[in-house]
């Protein structure tokens, strides 16, 4: 693990960015007394970073600490003004709760950081998955242009707008430390899984369960124990933007939960603005994370309103329930319509039968992940607790929604109208919906832990058990809870991450030889060189690894007719004068030839047959090679 020292600066920068801006806003707007509020800080910080990166180029600023600080000051200032009208939060219900929260978060942070660092293998390793090409190159491009706005990030893959929260954080880590793009990516991702994710889900547990210590400790431990999130997104895709967006969902949902009991216009306005801020940040993480949040918020608000209407039976409570149903119904219908995806992106097939998908969803064990026994027990106890007391329904209904969405995508046939209607905005991708399960299963399992603790405490009081026995039992309980970090559910997913990040002779994007050749480009090509190469072989990562411009930054995109011609005919450069003319027109200086190993489908190599398996000639001069397939050519004489 000593080799990870090189990633520590990037990790620390992103960690501080995730803590300080959001904490400033919470202290200004609510005070420092509520740990549940302070746990929202990382999600607020991620939102501020995404917004600041979006605004910076509009006011002529490069992306860095200055725009981050300016947006933080604006948001904190608004919070301070609202606090003067709505007052600060009261003290937490139990003393030293803040200390328990800090220790629990630190334990979760260490467990996740160590687990994922081991899975990544080395600080310079990359995920050998095709989406990673655009994400790595987007960070390099953002560094070159001084912008991590959604428009700059989108330009890497030839689209107008792309959610930028992950890219803003990662670019800042690279810019402030000088780390290479792969090292900065791994440092940022470790900060996200060790700080943003556990803090967010702990905030949700605190909101549901009145800031109980048991809730905080349990949620922190469970944040280390699921394979479906966050580990799945380091293997499937990879889906780094979804990683940030999903990690923010529990925090945004916590803001919704704490807004419901607010009274008085100033307090309601302050809470509503916080919800809007976090919802916007979730959208800038990824739009389908925002849609997920909308589904979960609807489940919480409508269920809370229904429970209240059933118990109070007043005109006001019934009207509120009706308004919630109509309002969220219209919002969901409109959002589902706006976020629909085309057939070319939503063709993912179901995995299994509906009954199996329901079982996998209920025990948060998709993709064949084995359930972790302790988590399964806590979930079952949580289900029984909800069955006995309807007041806990708001805590379990988001999980019911997540199970239903997962079951629809993975268990219904591909031509099901319900599947196409409901899960299309997630591309009908069972993996994306599987990753939602842990976010809202943790409150249910936390309820199970609270139920067990309450039963044990009642039994101890009845038998007058000595205090030291209770302390020992609590310590053993915490140890048992954090043992889920080594459970089979997460262990299987981390094994897949380890495989995804490994360099081998047959790696999907870069083999060991190709990576070694990329590392030498900085000394073998001038800074203004333009390099051609098939993006489907990883050659386009010359941008991310060596800061050299490439003809195509991503597997997908809209190449010009001239580039399409070269992709098919560059090998004819010694016999076809049109090739040289096109090379001159585009200004291409070098060619990276990584053979025909394809990151998606071997059939895709056909479109790049003209720049693969090249031979030296009059116009193609071999500059460097590594192994049988990795070669760098310089174009001369055109």
XYZ file of C-alpha atoms in Angstrom:
638
model
C 0.000 0.000 0.000
C 3.022 2.339 0.283
C 2.807 3.103 -3.443
C -0.476 4.894 -2.771
C 1.436 7.806 -1.249
C 1.464 9.401 -4.710
C -2.343 9.566 -4.650
C -2.566 11.094 -1.160
C -2.316 14.759 -2.302
C -5.162 14.379 -4.815
C -7.203 12.488 -2.225
C -6.680 15.194 0.392
C -7.561 18.021 -2.000
C -10.835 16.392 -3.028
C -11.560 15.411 0.588
C -11.128 19.008 1.757
C -13.228 20.270 -1.149
C -15.955 17.823 -0.111
C -15.862 18.986 3.522
C -15.114 22.712 3.806
C -17.550 24.490 1.425
C -20.562 22.458 2.557
C -19.632 22.753 6.222
C -19.417 26.536 5.816
C -22.928 26.612 4.378
C -24.374 24.434 7.149
C -22.712 26.441 9.934
C -23.877 29.697 8.373
C -27.427 28.543 7.751
C -28.131 26.165 10.665
C -25.278 26.303 13.146
C -22.972 23.472 14.156
C -25.099 21.628 16.715
C -26.759 18.995 14.530
C -24.516 16.180 13.254
C -27.250 15.226 10.812
C -27.018 18.641 9.172
C -23.220 18.590 9.108
C -23.281 15.213 7.365
C -24.924 16.978 4.425
C -21.734 18.997 3.920
C -20.038 16.683 1.361
C -23.126 16.595 -0.864
C -23.502 20.373 -0.611
C -19.817 20.758 -1.455
C -20.151 18.531 -4.524
C -23.078 20.684 -5.640
C -21.111 23.907 -5.116
C -18.156 22.489 -7.060
C -20.372 21.498 -9.997
C -22.141 24.862 -10.035
C -18.894 26.824 -9.680
C -17.280 24.894 -12.525
C -20.350 25.608 -14.669
C -20.391 29.333 -13.901
C -16.638 29.994 -14.000
C -16.194 30.200 -17.806
C -19.264 32.435 -18.070
C -17.539 35.084 -15.956
C -14.087 34.620 -17.457
C -12.544 32.517 -14.675
C -10.536 29.335 -15.010
C -11.714 26.410 -12.925
C -9.938 26.402 -9.574
C -10.217 27.456 -5.958
C -11.294 31.038 -6.724
C -14.659 30.249 -8.358
C -15.213 27.518 -5.753
C -14.640 30.034 -2.943
C -16.850 32.690 -4.557
C -19.836 30.370 -4.989
C -19.324 29.066 -1.435
C -19.449 32.629 -0.101
C -22.669 33.346 -2.017
C -24.446 30.197 -0.800
C -23.186 30.581 2.774
C -24.278 34.227 2.741
C -27.791 33.235 1.705
C -27.815 30.644 4.489
C -26.720 33.221 7.054
C -29.492 35.615 6.015
C -32.104 32.847 6.258
C -30.792 31.725 9.634
C -31.434 35.139 11.141
C -35.119 34.657 10.364
C -35.446 30.937 11.090
C -32.928 30.460 13.992
C -30.371 27.684 14.385
C -31.113 24.003 14.848
C -31.621 22.788 18.425
C -29.019 20.654 20.169
C -28.916 16.950 19.242
C -31.098 14.673 21.389
C -28.142 13.007 23.163
C -24.761 14.319 24.356
C -21.572 13.348 22.540
C -23.581 12.285 19.473
C -21.230 14.318 17.323
C -18.253 12.324 18.580
C -19.987 9.038 17.734
C -20.758 10.364 14.263
C -17.174 11.450 13.675
C -15.713 8.128 14.796
C -18.247 6.103 12.786
C -17.586 8.176 9.657
C -13.831 7.807 10.133
C -14.142 4.022 10.443
C -16.271 3.832 7.308
C -13.851 6.120 5.461
C -10.848 3.974 6.336
C -12.628 0.723 5.473
C -13.805 1.974 2.074
C -10.508 3.680 1.233
C -8.512 0.531 1.998
C -10.936 -1.806 0.229
C -11.067 0.251 -2.952
C -7.353 1.069 -3.014
C -6.669 -2.663 -2.906
C -9.231 -3.233 -5.650
C -7.694 -0.539 -7.876
C -4.320 -2.224 -7.415
C -2.020 0.759 -7.958
C -2.582 4.542 -7.993
C -1.891 4.767 -11.736
C -4.173 1.924 -12.807
C -7.254 2.657 -14.870
C -10.529 0.787 -15.263
C -10.337 -1.231 -18.468
C -13.864 -0.286 -19.527
C -14.813 1.712 -22.613
C -16.591 4.618 -20.887
C -13.371 5.329 -19.044
C -11.788 6.592 -22.262
C -14.044 9.638 -22.389
C -13.813 10.302 -18.648
C -10.010 10.234 -18.581
C -9.753 12.380 -21.685
C -12.388 14.771 -20.345
C -10.210 15.446 -17.290
C -7.149 16.041 -19.503
C -9.145 18.324 -21.770
C -10.553 20.235 -18.776
C -7.013 20.791 -17.489
C -5.869 22.046 -20.878
C -8.808 24.423 -21.264
C -9.120 25.522 -17.639
C -12.798 24.568 -17.654
C -14.824 21.717 -16.172
C -18.211 23.086 -17.213
C -20.874 20.683 -18.534
C -20.292 22.105 -22.010
C -16.528 21.563 -21.931
C -16.960 18.027 -20.551
C -19.607 17.297 -23.176
C -17.340 18.441 -25.995
C -14.993 15.517 -25.276
C -17.625 13.168 -26.665
C -19.158 15.611 -29.168
C -22.328 16.363 -27.179
C -23.561 19.728 -26.003
C -23.995 19.087 -22.279
C -22.716 16.432 -19.880
C -23.181 16.373 -16.075
C -19.969 17.624 -14.529
C -19.940 17.060 -10.736
C -17.445 14.175 -10.850
C -15.282 15.905 -13.450
C -15.224 19.172 -11.481
C -13.976 17.429 -8.332
C -11.425 15.279 -10.147
C -10.083 18.112 -12.285
C -9.572 20.216 -9.174
C -7.599 17.393 -7.545
C -5.354 17.080 -10.591
C -4.912 20.834 -11.023
C -4.031 21.551 -7.392
C -1.531 18.673 -7.028
C -0.043 18.167 -10.491
C -0.985 14.494 -10.307
C -1.320 12.543 -13.536
C -4.851 12.004 -14.756
C -5.044 8.328 -13.695
C -3.663 9.110 -10.218
C -6.004 12.084 -9.807
C -8.981 9.951 -10.852
C -8.172 7.269 -8.299
C -7.506 9.815 -5.558
C -10.822 11.560 -6.228
C -12.739 8.293 -6.368
C -11.292 7.198 -3.027
C -12.441 10.509 -1.503
C -15.917 10.030 -2.941
C -16.383 6.483 -1.619
C -14.817 7.244 1.759
C -16.394 10.641 2.526
C -19.286 11.642 0.261
C -21.011 8.254 0.191
C -20.969 7.270 3.895
C -21.689 10.814 5.097
C -24.665 11.029 2.757
C -26.269 7.784 3.883
C -25.534 8.578 7.550
C -27.390 11.868 7.083
C -30.416 9.961 5.792
C -30.324 7.580 8.768
C -30.134 10.527 11.149
C -33.099 12.190 9.443
C -35.279 9.072 9.627
C -34.354 8.018 13.155
C -34.088 11.236 15.182
C -30.281 11.393 15.191
C -29.865 8.224 17.224
C -26.311 7.045 17.714
C -27.253 3.507 16.723
C -28.599 4.826 13.422
C -25.412 6.705 12.618
C -23.065 3.843 13.507
C -25.150 1.266 11.650
C -25.462 3.385 8.504
C -21.722 4.082 8.520
C -20.923 0.367 8.780
C -23.439 -0.640 6.120
C -21.949 1.932 3.732
C -18.968 -0.437 3.500
C -20.884 -3.675 2.978
C -22.753 -3.672 -0.350
C -21.474 -4.739 -3.742
C -24.163 -3.050 -5.821
C -22.972 0.406 -4.740
C -20.466 1.913 -5.019
C -18.304 -1.011 -6.233
C -20.507 -1.887 -9.213
C -19.891 1.464 -10.910
C -16.126 0.844 -10.964
C -16.682 -2.274 -13.045
C -19.823 -1.600 -15.049
C -19.300 1.247 -17.497
C -17.363 2.719 -15.709
C -20.023 5.130 -14.477
C -18.143 7.799 -12.546
C -20.799 10.536 -12.992
C -23.451 8.138 -11.698
C -21.159 7.380 -8.766
C -21.323 10.992 -7.563
C -24.994 11.466 -8.422
C -26.071 8.305 -6.615
C -23.847 9.050 -3.605
C -25.685 12.375 -3.237
C -29.196 10.889 -3.355
C -29.398 9.926 0.352
C -28.282 13.403 1.425
C -30.854 15.090 -0.802
C -33.522 12.692 0.464
C -32.467 13.494 4.050
C -33.118 17.161 3.323
C -36.623 16.228 2.149
C -37.261 14.189 5.316
C -36.140 16.998 7.628
C -38.233 19.557 5.739
C -41.519 17.738 6.397
C -41.889 18.658 10.092
C -40.691 22.258 9.597
C -43.077 24.982 10.761
C -43.092 28.650 9.884
C -42.365 30.304 6.563
C -38.694 31.182 7.215
C -37.779 27.638 8.240
C -39.732 26.132 5.348
C -38.093 28.467 2.832
C -34.633 27.626 4.178
C -35.310 23.874 4.014
C -36.892 24.108 0.569
C -33.858 25.968 -0.764
C -31.603 23.260 0.685
C -33.657 20.579 -1.048
C -33.482 22.517 -4.321
C -29.716 22.964 -3.953
C -29.088 19.257 -3.367
C -31.544 18.200 -6.063
C -29.700 20.422 -8.522
C -26.384 18.947 -7.449
C -27.773 15.449 -7.898
C -28.792 16.406 -11.435
C -25.274 17.701 -12.128
C -24.037 14.346 -10.869
C -26.241 12.541 -13.360
C -29.810 13.197 -14.582
C -31.011 9.678 -13.784
C -29.777 10.178 -10.211
C -32.113 13.174 -10.057
C -34.967 11.036 -11.393
C -34.209 8.396 -8.751
C -34.317 11.094 -6.089
C -37.693 12.234 -7.369
C -39.093 8.686 -7.100
C -37.735 8.270 -3.562
C -38.907 11.706 -2.430
C -42.379 10.932 -3.746
C -42.400 7.693 -1.752
C -41.337 9.469 1.461
C -43.642 12.478 1.182
C -46.744 10.591 0.037
C -46.294 7.848 2.637
C -45.663 10.382 5.413
C -48.770 12.286 4.358
C -50.817 9.067 4.254
C -49.681 7.993 7.729
C -50.514 11.428 9.085
C -53.906 11.535 7.374
C -54.780 8.089 8.705
C -53.895 9.025 12.275
C -55.232 12.592 12.399
C -58.128 12.405 9.912
C -58.241 16.166 9.622
C -59.173 18.139 6.557
C -55.714 19.684 6.368
C -53.892 16.342 6.466
C -56.146 14.861 3.793
C -55.695 17.883 1.528
C -51.925 17.655 1.976
C -52.018 13.977 0.982
C -54.062 14.763 -2.117
C -51.731 17.606 -3.076
C -48.679 15.358 -2.628
C -50.154 12.616 -4.815
C -51.160 15.008 -7.589
C -47.983 17.083 -7.423
C -45.557 14.184 -7.477
C -47.667 12.349 -10.048
C -47.400 15.249 -12.463
C -43.715 15.776 -11.714
C -42.871 12.114 -12.293
C -44.908 11.935 -15.488
C -43.222 15.043 -16.886
C -39.729 13.935 -15.874
C -40.145 10.435 -17.265
C -41.236 11.970 -20.555
C -38.328 14.429 -20.707
C -35.651 11.910 -19.694
C -36.592 9.217 -22.207
C -33.723 7.621 -24.122
C -33.538 6.352 -27.680
C -33.632 2.723 -28.720
C -29.886 2.677 -29.398
C -29.209 3.402 -25.709
C -32.071 1.565 -23.989
C -31.732 -1.901 -25.459
C -30.350 -3.610 -22.355
C -32.024 -6.975 -21.901
C -33.526 -8.366 -18.666
C -31.502 -10.803 -16.570
C -33.958 -13.270 -15.073
C -37.495 -14.144 -14.044
C -39.529 -11.621 -12.067
C -39.607 -13.777 -8.923
C -35.816 -14.056 -8.850
C -35.375 -10.329 -9.430
C -37.658 -9.591 -6.475
C -35.627 -11.900 -4.247
C -32.340 -10.356 -5.361
C -33.747 -6.888 -4.807
C -35.141 -7.552 -1.332
C -31.807 -8.919 -0.106
C -29.729 -6.440 -2.164
C -27.874 -9.260 -3.898
C -28.088 -8.575 -7.661
C -25.666 -9.933 -10.251
C -25.199 -13.137 -8.283
C -23.631 -11.391 -5.273
C -23.968 -13.603 -2.215
C -25.959 -12.002 0.617
C -24.040 -11.044 3.742
C -25.810 -12.849 6.588
C -25.810 -9.979 9.079
C -27.250 -7.552 6.541
C -29.969 -10.034 5.596
C -30.926 -10.473 9.254
C -31.106 -6.723 9.816
C -33.263 -6.285 6.707
C -35.683 -8.980 7.868
C -35.936 -7.428 11.343
C -36.505 -4.056 9.701
C -39.356 -5.483 7.622
C -41.001 -6.877 10.776
C -40.573 -3.540 12.580
C -42.377 -1.745 9.765
C -45.155 -4.357 9.764
C -45.724 -3.738 13.492
C -45.571 0.074 13.398
C -46.829 2.024 10.406
C -44.936 5.138 11.494
C -41.790 3.565 10.009
C -43.376 3.231 6.551
C -41.678 6.380 5.169
C -38.281 4.805 5.915
C -39.029 1.619 3.973
C -41.056 2.891 1.005
C -38.062 4.221 -0.990
C -36.573 0.733 -0.743
C -39.833 -0.752 -2.020
C -39.656 1.639 -4.972
C -36.034 0.674 -5.696
C -36.883 -3.052 -5.574
C -39.804 -2.486 -7.931
C -37.666 -0.544 -10.423
C -34.962 -3.201 -10.328
C -37.485 -6.014 -10.728
C -39.135 -4.282 -13.697
C -35.833 -3.801 -15.521
C -34.259 -7.164 -14.729
C -37.330 -9.407 -14.489
C -39.798 -8.322 -17.176
C -39.414 -9.255 -20.822
C -37.699 -6.761 -23.091
C -40.907 -5.819 -24.934
C -42.904 -5.177 -21.748
C -44.755 -1.825 -22.023
C -44.331 -1.273 -18.275
C -40.580 -1.793 -18.551
C -40.293 0.630 -21.446
C -42.504 3.195 -19.721
C -40.868 3.213 -16.278
C -37.196 2.214 -16.583
C -36.344 3.650 -20.002
C -34.708 6.802 -18.515
C -32.184 4.480 -16.857
C -31.582 2.956 -20.327
C -33.500 -0.150 -19.107
C -30.140 -1.022 -17.568
C -30.544 -3.394 -14.634
C -27.078 -2.472 -13.354
C -27.967 1.180 -12.848
C -31.120 0.210 -11.008
C -29.315 -2.466 -8.971
C -26.983 0.262 -7.712
C -29.947 2.142 -6.234
C -30.785 -0.703 -3.854
C -28.134 -0.094 -1.149
C -28.938 3.623 -0.972
C -32.413 2.950 0.409
C -31.884 -0.522 1.881
C -29.529 0.935 4.506
C -32.331 2.802 6.348
C -34.354 -0.446 6.504
C -31.399 -2.429 7.854
C -30.674 0.457 10.238
C -34.230 0.186 11.536
C -33.545 -3.501 12.094
C -30.438 -2.652 14.136
C -32.342 -0.064 16.185
C -35.062 -2.638 16.893
C -32.502 -5.185 18.090
C -30.709 -2.614 20.271
C -33.992 -1.510 21.862
C -34.948 -5.117 22.638
C -31.548 -5.817 24.190
C -31.691 -2.646 26.271
C -35.127 -3.500 27.610
C -33.954 -6.973 28.521
C -30.834 -5.569 30.222
C -32.884 -3.102 32.279
C -35.293 -5.853 33.306
C -32.428 -8.085 34.488
C -30.372 -5.187 35.908
C -27.307 -6.110 33.868
C -24.064 -4.382 34.984
C -23.006 -1.342 32.955
C -19.724 -2.919 31.828
C -21.660 -5.735 30.190
C -23.597 -3.200 28.155
C -20.415 -1.440 27.084
C -18.845 -4.740 26.035
C -21.973 -5.745 24.126
C -22.009 -2.386 22.337
C -18.362 -2.781 21.330
C -19.006 -6.285 19.998
C -22.043 -4.985 18.130
C -20.014 -2.255 16.428
C -17.319 -4.782 15.518
C -19.943 -7.099 14.054
C -21.506 -4.277 12.063
C -18.213 -3.201 10.498
C -17.405 -6.821 9.635
C -19.771 -6.410 6.679
C -16.889 -4.597 4.937
C -15.359 -8.057 4.439
C -18.653 -9.849 3.744
C -19.308 -11.879 0.595
C -21.655 -9.293 -0.913
C -19.052 -6.553 -1.237
C -16.118 -8.941 -1.594
C -17.469 -10.405 -4.832
C -17.988 -6.938 -6.291
C -14.505 -5.794 -5.272
C -13.016 -8.867 -6.953
C -14.690 -7.712 -10.171
C -13.295 -4.201 -9.675
C -9.836 -5.702 -9.186
C -10.207 -7.537 -12.491
C -11.416 -4.388 -14.246
C -8.378 -2.378 -13.104
C -5.730 -4.994 -13.871
C -3.152 -4.526 -16.639
C -2.646 -7.729 -18.650
C -1.605 -8.668 -22.164
C -5.275 -8.840 -23.135
C -6.699 -5.838 -21.238
C -9.689 -4.307 -22.989
C -8.318 -0.757 -23.252
C -4.587 -0.792 -22.535
C -2.232 -3.721 -22.262
C 0.930 -3.430 -20.187
C 2.905 -2.765 -23.381
C 0.530 -0.062 -24.595
C 0.545 1.683 -21.220
C 4.352 1.673 -21.205
C 4.471 3.218 -24.685
C 1.989 5.941 -23.690
C 4.156 6.803 -20.709
C 7.066 7.548 -23.102
C 5.121 9.797 -25.486
C 5.959 12.900 -23.500
C 9.635 12.534 -24.415
C 9.119 11.299 -27.986
C 6.596 13.772 -29.398
C 6.421 17.579 -29.313
C 3.817 19.252 -27.110
C 1.752 20.424 -30.081
C 1.660 17.031 -31.801
C -1.633 15.683 -33.129
C -1.842 11.890 -32.931
C -4.147 9.617 -34.890
C -5.214 6.216 -33.655
C -8.248 4.048 -33.096
C -10.070 5.095 -29.915
C -11.438 1.559 -29.718
C -7.943 0.270 -28.930
C -7.143 2.881 -26.273
C -4.795 4.863 -28.542
C -6.818 8.024 -27.868
C -5.634 7.903 -24.247
C -2.490 9.683 -25.451
C -4.434 12.776 -24.343
C -4.935 11.553 -20.764
C -1.515 9.929 -20.329
C 0.790 12.310 -22.229
C -1.212 15.523 -22.738
C -1.092 15.114 -26.522
C -3.992 16.015 -28.782
C -5.709 13.115 -30.539
C -7.996 12.937 -33.517
C -10.770 11.151 -31.574
C -11.209 11.431 -27.818
C -13.895 8.797 -27.387
C -15.219 5.586 -28.904
C -18.350 7.421 -29.969
C -18.625 10.808 -31.601
C -18.992 12.419 -35.007
C -15.698 12.237 -36.939
C -15.347 14.468 -39.986
C -15.462 12.899 -43.466
C -11.727 13.539 -43.784
C -10.968 11.656 -40.577
C -13.243 8.785 -41.584
C -11.271 8.575 -44.809
C -7.943 8.372 -42.948
C -9.292 5.805 -40.491
C -9.948 3.552 -43.457
C -7.013 4.432 -45.758
C -3.991 5.756 -43.854
C -2.143 2.500 -44.518
C -2.163 3.525 -48.233
C -0.171 6.705 -47.543
C 2.758 5.618 -49.771
C 0.531 4.875 -52.784
C -2.470 7.198 -52.527
C -1.698 10.962 -52.745
C -5.137 11.746 -51.297
C -4.012 10.305 -47.976
C -1.097 12.740 -47.682
C -3.306 15.647 -48.662
C -5.809 14.702 -45.948
C -3.032 14.290 -43.372
C -1.812 17.803 -44.172
C -5.336 19.173 -44.068
C -5.947 17.767 -40.578
C -2.430 18.479 -39.318
C -1.735 14.940 -38.104
C 1.863 14.290 -37.025
C 1.918 10.794 -35.505
C -0.004 7.536 -35.490
C -0.421 5.209 -32.522
C -1.053 1.669 -33.665
C -2.296 -0.637 -30.904
C -3.358 -3.501 -33.154
C -6.953 -4.665 -33.386
C -7.797 -5.443 -29.745
C -11.216 -3.765 -29.391
C -12.712 -2.388 -26.186
C -16.311 -3.240 -27.125
C -16.772 -5.471 -30.139
C -14.075 -6.884 -32.468
C -16.339 -6.072 -35.398
C -15.870 -2.380 -34.619
C -12.239 -2.555 -35.726
C -13.336 -2.664 -39.374
C -13.963 1.102 -39.464
C -10.352 1.705 -38.376
C -8.638 -0.839 -40.596
C -6.555 1.910 -42.207
C -4.740 2.836 -38.964
C -4.242 -0.615 -37.454
C -1.484 -3.184 -38.019
C 0.588 -0.653 -39.974
C 4.027 -1.275 -41.492
C 6.916 1.221 -41.740
C 7.300 2.912 -45.114
C 8.381 6.072 -46.869
C 5.859 8.229 -45.016
C 5.435 6.114 -41.859
C 8.596 6.105 -39.757
C 8.652 3.776 -36.760
C 9.638 5.864 -33.709
C 9.054 3.429 -30.846
C 7.485 0.077 -30.116
C 6.708 -2.086 -27.100
C 5.811 -5.731 -27.473
C 4.135 -7.155 -30.554
C 1.264 -4.659 -30.964
C 2.117 -1.226 -29.523
C 3.868 1.057 -32.039
C 4.334 4.786 -32.580
C 4.827 6.102 -36.149
C 5.833 9.584 -37.256
C 4.353 10.844 -40.538
C 6.989 12.348 -42.836
C 7.074 13.740 -46.325
C 3.473 14.877 -46.660
